[in-house]
PDB file of C-alpha atoms in Angstrom:
ATOM      1  CA  UNK A  17     -48.649   0.116  20.243  1.00  0.00           C
ATOM      2  CA  UNK A  18     -45.871  -2.021  21.620  1.00  0.00           C
ATOM      3  CA  UNK A  19     -44.842  -3.133  18.141  1.00  0.00           C
ATOM      4  CA  UNK A  20     -44.739   0.482  17.008  1.00  0.00           C
ATOM      5  CA  UNK A  21     -42.393   1.430  19.874  1.00  0.00           C
ATOM      6  CA  UNK A  22     -40.110  -1.530  19.126  1.00  0.00           C
ATOM      7  CA  UNK A  23     -40.124  -0.642  15.424  1.00  0.00           C
ATOM      8  CA  UNK A  24     -39.280   3.004  16.144  1.00  0.00           C
ATOM      9  CA  UNK A  25     -36.433   1.972  18.455  1.00  0.00           C
ATOM     10  CA  UNK A  26     -35.094  -0.384  15.803  1.00  0.00           C
ATOM     11  CA  UNK A  27     -35.262   2.302  13.099  1.00  0.00           C
ATOM     12  CA  UNK A  28     -33.515   4.846  15.336  1.00  0.00           C
ATOM     13  CA  UNK A  29     -30.767   2.356  16.248  1.00  0.00           C
ATOM     14  CA  UNK A  30     -30.139   1.534  12.610  1.00  0.00           C
ATOM     15  CA  UNK A  31     -30.125   5.165  11.507  1.00  0.00           C
ATOM     16  CA  UNK A  32     -27.862   6.277  14.356  1.00  0.00           C
ATOM     17  CA  UNK A  33     -25.357   3.473  13.837  1.00  0.00           C
ATOM     18  CA  UNK A  34     -24.782   4.084  10.121  1.00  0.00           C
ATOM     19  CA  UNK A  35     -21.976   6.529  10.894  1.00  0.00           C
ATOM     20  CA  UNK A  36     -20.217   3.924  13.003  1.00  0.00           C
ATOM     21  CA  UNK A  37     -20.706   1.238  10.366  1.00  0.00           C
ATOM     22  CA  UNK A  38     -19.406   3.386   7.549  1.00  0.00           C
ATOM     23  CA  UNK A  39     -16.381   4.330   9.663  1.00  0.00           C
ATOM     24  CA  UNK A  40     -15.702   0.641  10.409  1.00  0.00           C
ATOM     25  CA  UNK A  41     -15.949  -0.215   6.709  1.00  0.00           C
ATOM     26  CA  UNK A  42     -13.698   2.723   5.800  1.00  0.00           C
ATOM     27  CA  UNK A  43     -11.077   1.605   8.351  1.00  0.00           C
ATOM     28  CA  UNK A  44     -11.183  -1.944   6.966  1.00  0.00           C
ATOM     29  CA  UNK A  45     -10.628  -0.706   3.434  1.00  0.00           C
ATOM     30  CA  UNK A  46      -7.834   1.540   4.744  1.00  0.00           C
ATOM     31  CA  UNK A  47      -5.977  -1.488   6.108  1.00  0.00           C
ATOM     32  CA  UNK A  48      -6.033  -3.135   2.686  1.00  0.00           C
ATOM     33  CA  UNK A  49      -5.384  -0.088   0.503  1.00  0.00           C
ATOM     34  CA  UNK A  50      -3.078   2.100   2.590  1.00  0.00           C
ATOM     35  CA  UNK A  51      -2.703   5.834   2.108  1.00  0.00           C
ATOM     36  CA  UNK A  52      -3.825   7.437  -1.140  1.00  0.00           C
ATOM     37  CA  UNK A  53      -1.768   9.393  -3.627  1.00  0.00           C
ATOM     38  CA  UNK A  54      -2.934  11.835  -6.280  1.00  0.00           C
ATOM     39  CA  UNK A  55      -1.044  14.149  -8.620  1.00  0.00           C
ATOM     40  CA  UNK A  56      -1.796  17.119 -10.845  1.00  0.00           C
ATOM     41  CA  UNK A  57       0.579  18.154 -13.642  1.00  0.00           C
ATOM     42  CA  UNK A  58       1.489  21.818 -13.538  1.00  0.00           C
ATOM     43  CA  UNK A  59       3.968  21.871 -16.463  1.00  0.00           C
ATOM     44  CA  UNK A  60       5.865  19.629 -18.848  1.00  0.00           C
ATOM     45  CA  UNK A  61       5.213  15.983 -19.732  1.00  0.00           C
ATOM     46  CA  UNK A  62       4.067  17.067 -23.201  1.00  0.00           C
ATOM     47  CA  UNK A  63       2.534  14.183 -25.124  1.00  0.00           C
ATOM     48  CA  UNK A  64       2.869  15.576 -28.651  1.00  0.00           C
ATOM     49  CA  UNK A  65       5.327  13.508 -30.661  1.00  0.00           C
ATOM     50  CA  UNK A  66       6.524  11.590 -27.612  1.00  0.00           C
ATOM     51  CA  UNK A  67       3.713   9.420 -26.276  1.00  0.00           C
ATOM     52  CA  UNK A  68       5.787   8.274 -23.299  1.00  0.00           C
ATOM     53  CA  UNK A  69       8.297  11.038 -22.462  1.00  0.00           C
ATOM     54  CA  UNK A  70       9.765   9.137 -19.500  1.00  0.00           C
ATOM     55  CA  UNK A  71      10.381   5.940 -21.476  1.00  0.00           C
ATOM     56  CA  UNK A  72      14.130   6.495 -21.842  1.00  0.00           C
ATOM     57  CA  UNK A  73      14.723   6.591 -18.069  1.00  0.00           C
ATOM     58  CA  UNK A  74      15.602   3.403 -16.236  1.00  0.00           C
ATOM     59  CA  UNK A  75      16.826   4.891 -12.968  1.00  0.00           C
ATOM     60  CA  UNK A  76      14.790   7.086 -10.635  1.00  0.00           C
ATOM     61  CA  UNK A  77      16.626   9.011  -7.938  1.00  0.00           C
ATOM     62  CA  UNK A  78      14.642  10.781  -5.204  1.00  0.00           C
ATOM     63  CA  UNK A  79      16.511  13.724  -3.687  1.00  0.00           C
ATOM     64  CA  UNK A  80      15.647  15.121  -0.277  1.00  0.00           C
ATOM     65  CA  UNK A  81      12.666  17.483  -0.429  1.00  0.00           C
ATOM     66  CA  UNK A  82      12.869  20.930   1.204  1.00  0.00           C
ATOM     67  CA  UNK A  83      10.244  22.170   3.635  1.00  0.00           C
ATOM     68  CA  UNK A  84       8.307  25.261   2.560  1.00  0.00           C
ATOM     69  CA  UNK A  85       5.256  24.323   4.622  1.00  0.00           C
ATOM     70  CA  UNK A  86       4.227  26.591   7.504  1.00  0.00           C
ATOM     71  CA  UNK A  87       4.231  23.430   9.645  1.00  0.00           C
ATOM     72  CA  UNK A  88       7.383  21.360  10.165  1.00  0.00           C
ATOM     73  CA  UNK A  89       7.318  18.166   8.108  1.00  0.00           C
ATOM     74  CA  UNK A  90       8.685  15.232  10.150  1.00  0.00           C
ATOM     75  CA  UNK A  91      12.053  13.891   8.989  1.00  0.00           C
ATOM     76  CA  UNK A  92      10.416  10.460   8.611  1.00  0.00           C
ATOM     77  CA  UNK A  93       8.645  11.632   5.451  1.00  0.00           C
ATOM     78  CA  UNK A  94      11.938  12.531   3.734  1.00  0.00           C
ATOM     79  CA  UNK A  95      13.679   9.441   5.081  1.00  0.00           C
ATOM     80  CA  UNK A  96      11.039   6.987   3.828  1.00  0.00           C
ATOM     81  CA  UNK A  97      10.099   8.624   0.500  1.00  0.00           C
ATOM     82  CA  UNK A  98      12.938   7.185  -1.683  1.00  0.00           C
ATOM     83  CA  UNK A  99      12.269   3.647  -0.434  1.00  0.00           C
ATOM     84  CA  UNK A 100       8.511   3.954  -0.950  1.00  0.00           C
ATOM     85  CA  UNK A 101       8.936   5.384  -4.473  1.00  0.00           C
ATOM     86  CA  UNK A 102      11.224   2.448  -5.371  1.00  0.00           C
ATOM     87  CA  UNK A 103       8.644  -0.016  -3.995  1.00  0.00           C
ATOM     88  CA  UNK A 104       5.783   1.603  -5.922  1.00  0.00           C
ATOM     89  CA  UNK A 105       7.810   1.605  -9.168  1.00  0.00           C
ATOM     90  CA  UNK A 106       8.607  -2.073  -8.628  1.00  0.00           C
ATOM     91  CA  UNK A 107       4.887  -2.853  -8.178  1.00  0.00           C
ATOM     92  CA  UNK A 108       4.246  -1.137 -11.517  1.00  0.00           C
ATOM     93  CA  UNK A 109       7.103  -3.096 -13.144  1.00  0.00           C
ATOM     94  CA  UNK A 110       8.978   0.082 -14.075  1.00  0.00           C
ATOM     95  CA  UNK A 111      12.728  -0.641 -14.264  1.00  0.00           C
ATOM     96  CA  UNK A 112      14.882   1.097 -11.673  1.00  0.00           C
ATOM     97  CA  UNK A 113      18.475  -0.011 -12.223  1.00  0.00           C
ATOM     98  CA  UNK A 114      21.676   1.521 -10.854  1.00  0.00           C
ATOM     99  CA  UNK A 115      23.396   2.136 -14.209  1.00  0.00           C
ATOM    100  CA  UNK A 116      20.458   3.454 -16.250  1.00  0.00           C
ATOM    101  CA  UNK A 117      19.616   6.943 -17.504  1.00  0.00           C
ATOM    102  CA  UNK A 118      18.590   8.887 -14.405  1.00  0.00           C
ATOM    103  CA  UNK A 119      15.452  10.895 -13.783  1.00  0.00           C
ATOM    104  CA  UNK A 120      15.984  12.971 -10.650  1.00  0.00           C
ATOM    105  CA  UNK A 121      12.937  13.658  -8.516  1.00  0.00           C
ATOM    106  CA  UNK A 122      13.144  16.613  -6.187  1.00  0.00           C
ATOM    107  CA  UNK A 123      10.609  18.824  -4.555  1.00  0.00           C
ATOM    108  CA  UNK A 124       9.336  21.031  -1.788  1.00  0.00           C
ATOM    109  CA  UNK A 125       6.703  20.280   0.814  1.00  0.00           C
ATOM    110  CA  UNK A 126       4.161  23.086   0.640  1.00  0.00           C
ATOM    111  CA  UNK A 127       1.546  21.784   3.099  1.00  0.00           C
ATOM    112  CA  UNK A 128       1.491  19.254   5.923  1.00  0.00           C
ATOM    113  CA  UNK A 129      -1.410  18.307   8.168  1.00  0.00           C
ATOM    114  CA  UNK A 130      -1.693  15.671  10.843  1.00  0.00           C
ATOM    115  CA  UNK A 131      -4.671  14.641  12.954  1.00  0.00           C
ATOM    116  CA  UNK A 132      -2.962  14.803  16.329  1.00  0.00           C
ATOM    117  CA  UNK A 133      -5.652  16.681  18.263  1.00  0.00           C
ATOM    118  CA  UNK A 134      -8.858  15.110  19.584  1.00  0.00           C
ATOM    119  CA  UNK A 135     -10.905  17.595  17.544  1.00  0.00           C
ATOM    120  CA  UNK A 136      -9.274  16.233  14.382  1.00  0.00           C
ATOM    121  CA  UNK A 137     -10.921  12.861  15.064  1.00  0.00           C
ATOM    122  CA  UNK A 138     -14.569  14.008  15.125  1.00  0.00           C
ATOM    123  CA  UNK A 139     -15.368  12.884  11.575  1.00  0.00           C
ATOM    124  CA  UNK A 140     -12.378  10.589  11.287  1.00  0.00           C
ATOM    125  CA  UNK A 141      -8.775  11.619  10.835  1.00  0.00           C
ATOM    126  CA  UNK A 142      -7.698  13.501   7.750  1.00  0.00           C
ATOM    127  CA  UNK A 143      -3.965  13.787   7.175  1.00  0.00           C
ATOM    128  CA  UNK A 144      -2.069  14.908   4.102  1.00  0.00           C
ATOM    129  CA  UNK A 145       1.219  16.128   2.745  1.00  0.00           C
ATOM    130  CA  UNK A 146       1.333  18.218  -0.437  1.00  0.00           C
ATOM    131  CA  UNK A 147       4.536  18.694  -2.423  1.00  0.00           C
ATOM    132  CA  UNK A 148       5.584  20.548  -5.557  1.00  0.00           C
ATOM    133  CA  UNK A 149       7.615  17.885  -7.371  1.00  0.00           C
ATOM    134  CA  UNK A 150      10.093  18.427 -10.210  1.00  0.00           C
ATOM    135  CA  UNK A 151      11.321  15.711 -12.561  1.00  0.00           C
ATOM    136  CA  UNK A 152      14.773  16.507 -13.962  1.00  0.00           C
ATOM    137  CA  UNK A 153      17.017  15.038 -16.646  1.00  0.00           C
ATOM    138  CA  UNK A 154      20.423  16.326 -15.580  1.00  0.00           C
ATOM    139  CA  UNK A 155      19.564  19.946 -14.890  1.00  0.00           C
ATOM    140  CA  UNK A 156      16.745  20.129 -17.460  1.00  0.00           C
ATOM    141  CA  UNK A 157      13.161  20.190 -16.245  1.00  0.00           C
ATOM    142  CA  UNK A 158      11.113  17.384 -17.795  1.00  0.00           C
ATOM    143  CA  UNK A 159       7.940  18.136 -15.866  1.00  0.00           C
ATOM    144  CA  UNK A 160       6.510  19.513 -12.673  1.00  0.00           C
ATOM    145  CA  UNK A 161       3.495  18.386 -10.668  1.00  0.00           C
ATOM    146  CA  UNK A 162       1.681  18.835  -7.405  1.00  0.00           C
ATOM    147  CA  UNK A 163       1.595  15.489  -5.583  1.00  0.00           C
ATOM    148  CA  UNK A 164      -0.526  14.684  -2.542  1.00  0.00           C
ATOM    149  CA  UNK A 165      -0.201  11.880  -0.001  1.00  0.00           C
ATOM    150  CA  UNK A 166      -3.465  11.570   1.896  1.00  0.00           C
ATOM    151  CA  UNK A 167      -5.034   9.445   4.589  1.00  0.00           C
ATOM    152  CA  UNK A 168      -8.544   9.497   5.993  1.00  0.00           C
ATOM    153  CA  UNK A 169      -8.364   6.404   8.204  1.00  0.00           C
ATOM    154  CA  UNK A 170      -6.993   5.909  11.706  1.00  0.00           C
ATOM    155  CA  UNK A 171      -5.014   2.859  10.563  1.00  0.00           C
ATOM    156  CA  UNK A 172      -3.150   5.037   8.059  1.00  0.00           C
ATOM    157  CA  UNK A 173      -2.175   7.870  10.380  1.00  0.00           C
ATOM    158  CA  UNK A 174       1.427   8.983  10.732  1.00  0.00           C
ATOM    159  CA  UNK A 175       4.228  10.493   8.666  1.00  0.00           C
ATOM    160  CA  UNK A 176       5.326   7.170   7.171  1.00  0.00           C
ATOM    161  CA  UNK A 177       1.835   6.589   5.750  1.00  0.00           C
ATOM    162  CA  UNK A 178       1.751  10.086   4.274  1.00  0.00           C
ATOM    163  CA  UNK A 179       5.158   9.389   2.690  1.00  0.00           C
ATOM    164  CA  UNK A 180       3.700   6.181   1.259  1.00  0.00           C
ATOM    165  CA  UNK A 181       0.771   8.092  -0.243  1.00  0.00           C
ATOM    166  CA  UNK A 182       3.113  10.715  -1.707  1.00  0.00           C
ATOM    167  CA  UNK A 183       5.227   7.921  -3.233  1.00  0.00           C
ATOM    168  CA  UNK A 184       2.082   6.451  -4.814  1.00  0.00           C
ATOM    169  CA  UNK A 185       1.292   9.833  -6.374  1.00  0.00           C
ATOM    170  CA  UNK A 186       4.829  10.144  -7.786  1.00  0.00           C
ATOM    171  CA  UNK A 187       4.894   6.554  -9.083  1.00  0.00           C
ATOM    172  CA  UNK A 188       1.431   6.916 -10.653  1.00  0.00           C
ATOM    173  CA  UNK A 189       2.590  10.032 -12.499  1.00  0.00           C
ATOM    174  CA  UNK A 190       5.713   8.245 -13.784  1.00  0.00           C
ATOM    175  CA  UNK A 191       3.611   5.236 -14.799  1.00  0.00           C
ATOM    176  CA  UNK A 192       1.205   7.462 -16.724  1.00  0.00           C
ATOM    177  CA  UNK A 193       4.104   8.851 -18.810  1.00  0.00           C
ATOM    178  CA  UNK A 194       6.058   5.611 -19.183  1.00  0.00           C
ATOM    179  CA  UNK A 195       5.676   3.081 -22.032  1.00  0.00           C
ATOM    180  CA  UNK A 196       3.189   0.316 -21.306  1.00  0.00           C
ATOM    181  CA  UNK A 197       4.818  -2.907 -20.196  1.00  0.00           C
ATOM    182  CA  UNK A 198       3.742  -6.440 -21.058  1.00  0.00           C
ATOM    183  CA  UNK A 199       3.182  -8.809 -18.182  1.00  0.00           C
TER     184      UNK A 199
END
């Protein structure tokens, strides 16, 4: 009987602590990976005859995004976005030189969420910024996408992390439509 009680206590401890363990693992991965970025093309970027439609651009300029979100987007997001996009492009070995043909990136924030309240922490924080992003050659629209910067870990909370995730989404989209580079 005693062994059965000990076994039941052990099983209940293990089953009740799985949420804490998975959260700890998720936070650890969050430290290494940072915020996430995803994008969805809404128009343009036609493959057709041009397999890499962004291949002629060697300069990427990020203009200030406008806020169309019902919630105010912190100025930090706009301030950090150009730097983070440049860093992400550099990681992907996409040239970004001052005198090259320019692709202008502009957009509008359409949704912003932070996990500032205690109730937002019940299942772990979930923060995101969603933007409608346009890619322009001069005044001509090359493509348009919805880009999302997202964080689900406490270590990645804050507007600068959401800007980092949004930059990853933008850089991933550019990389997908840019000629493959050799290492």
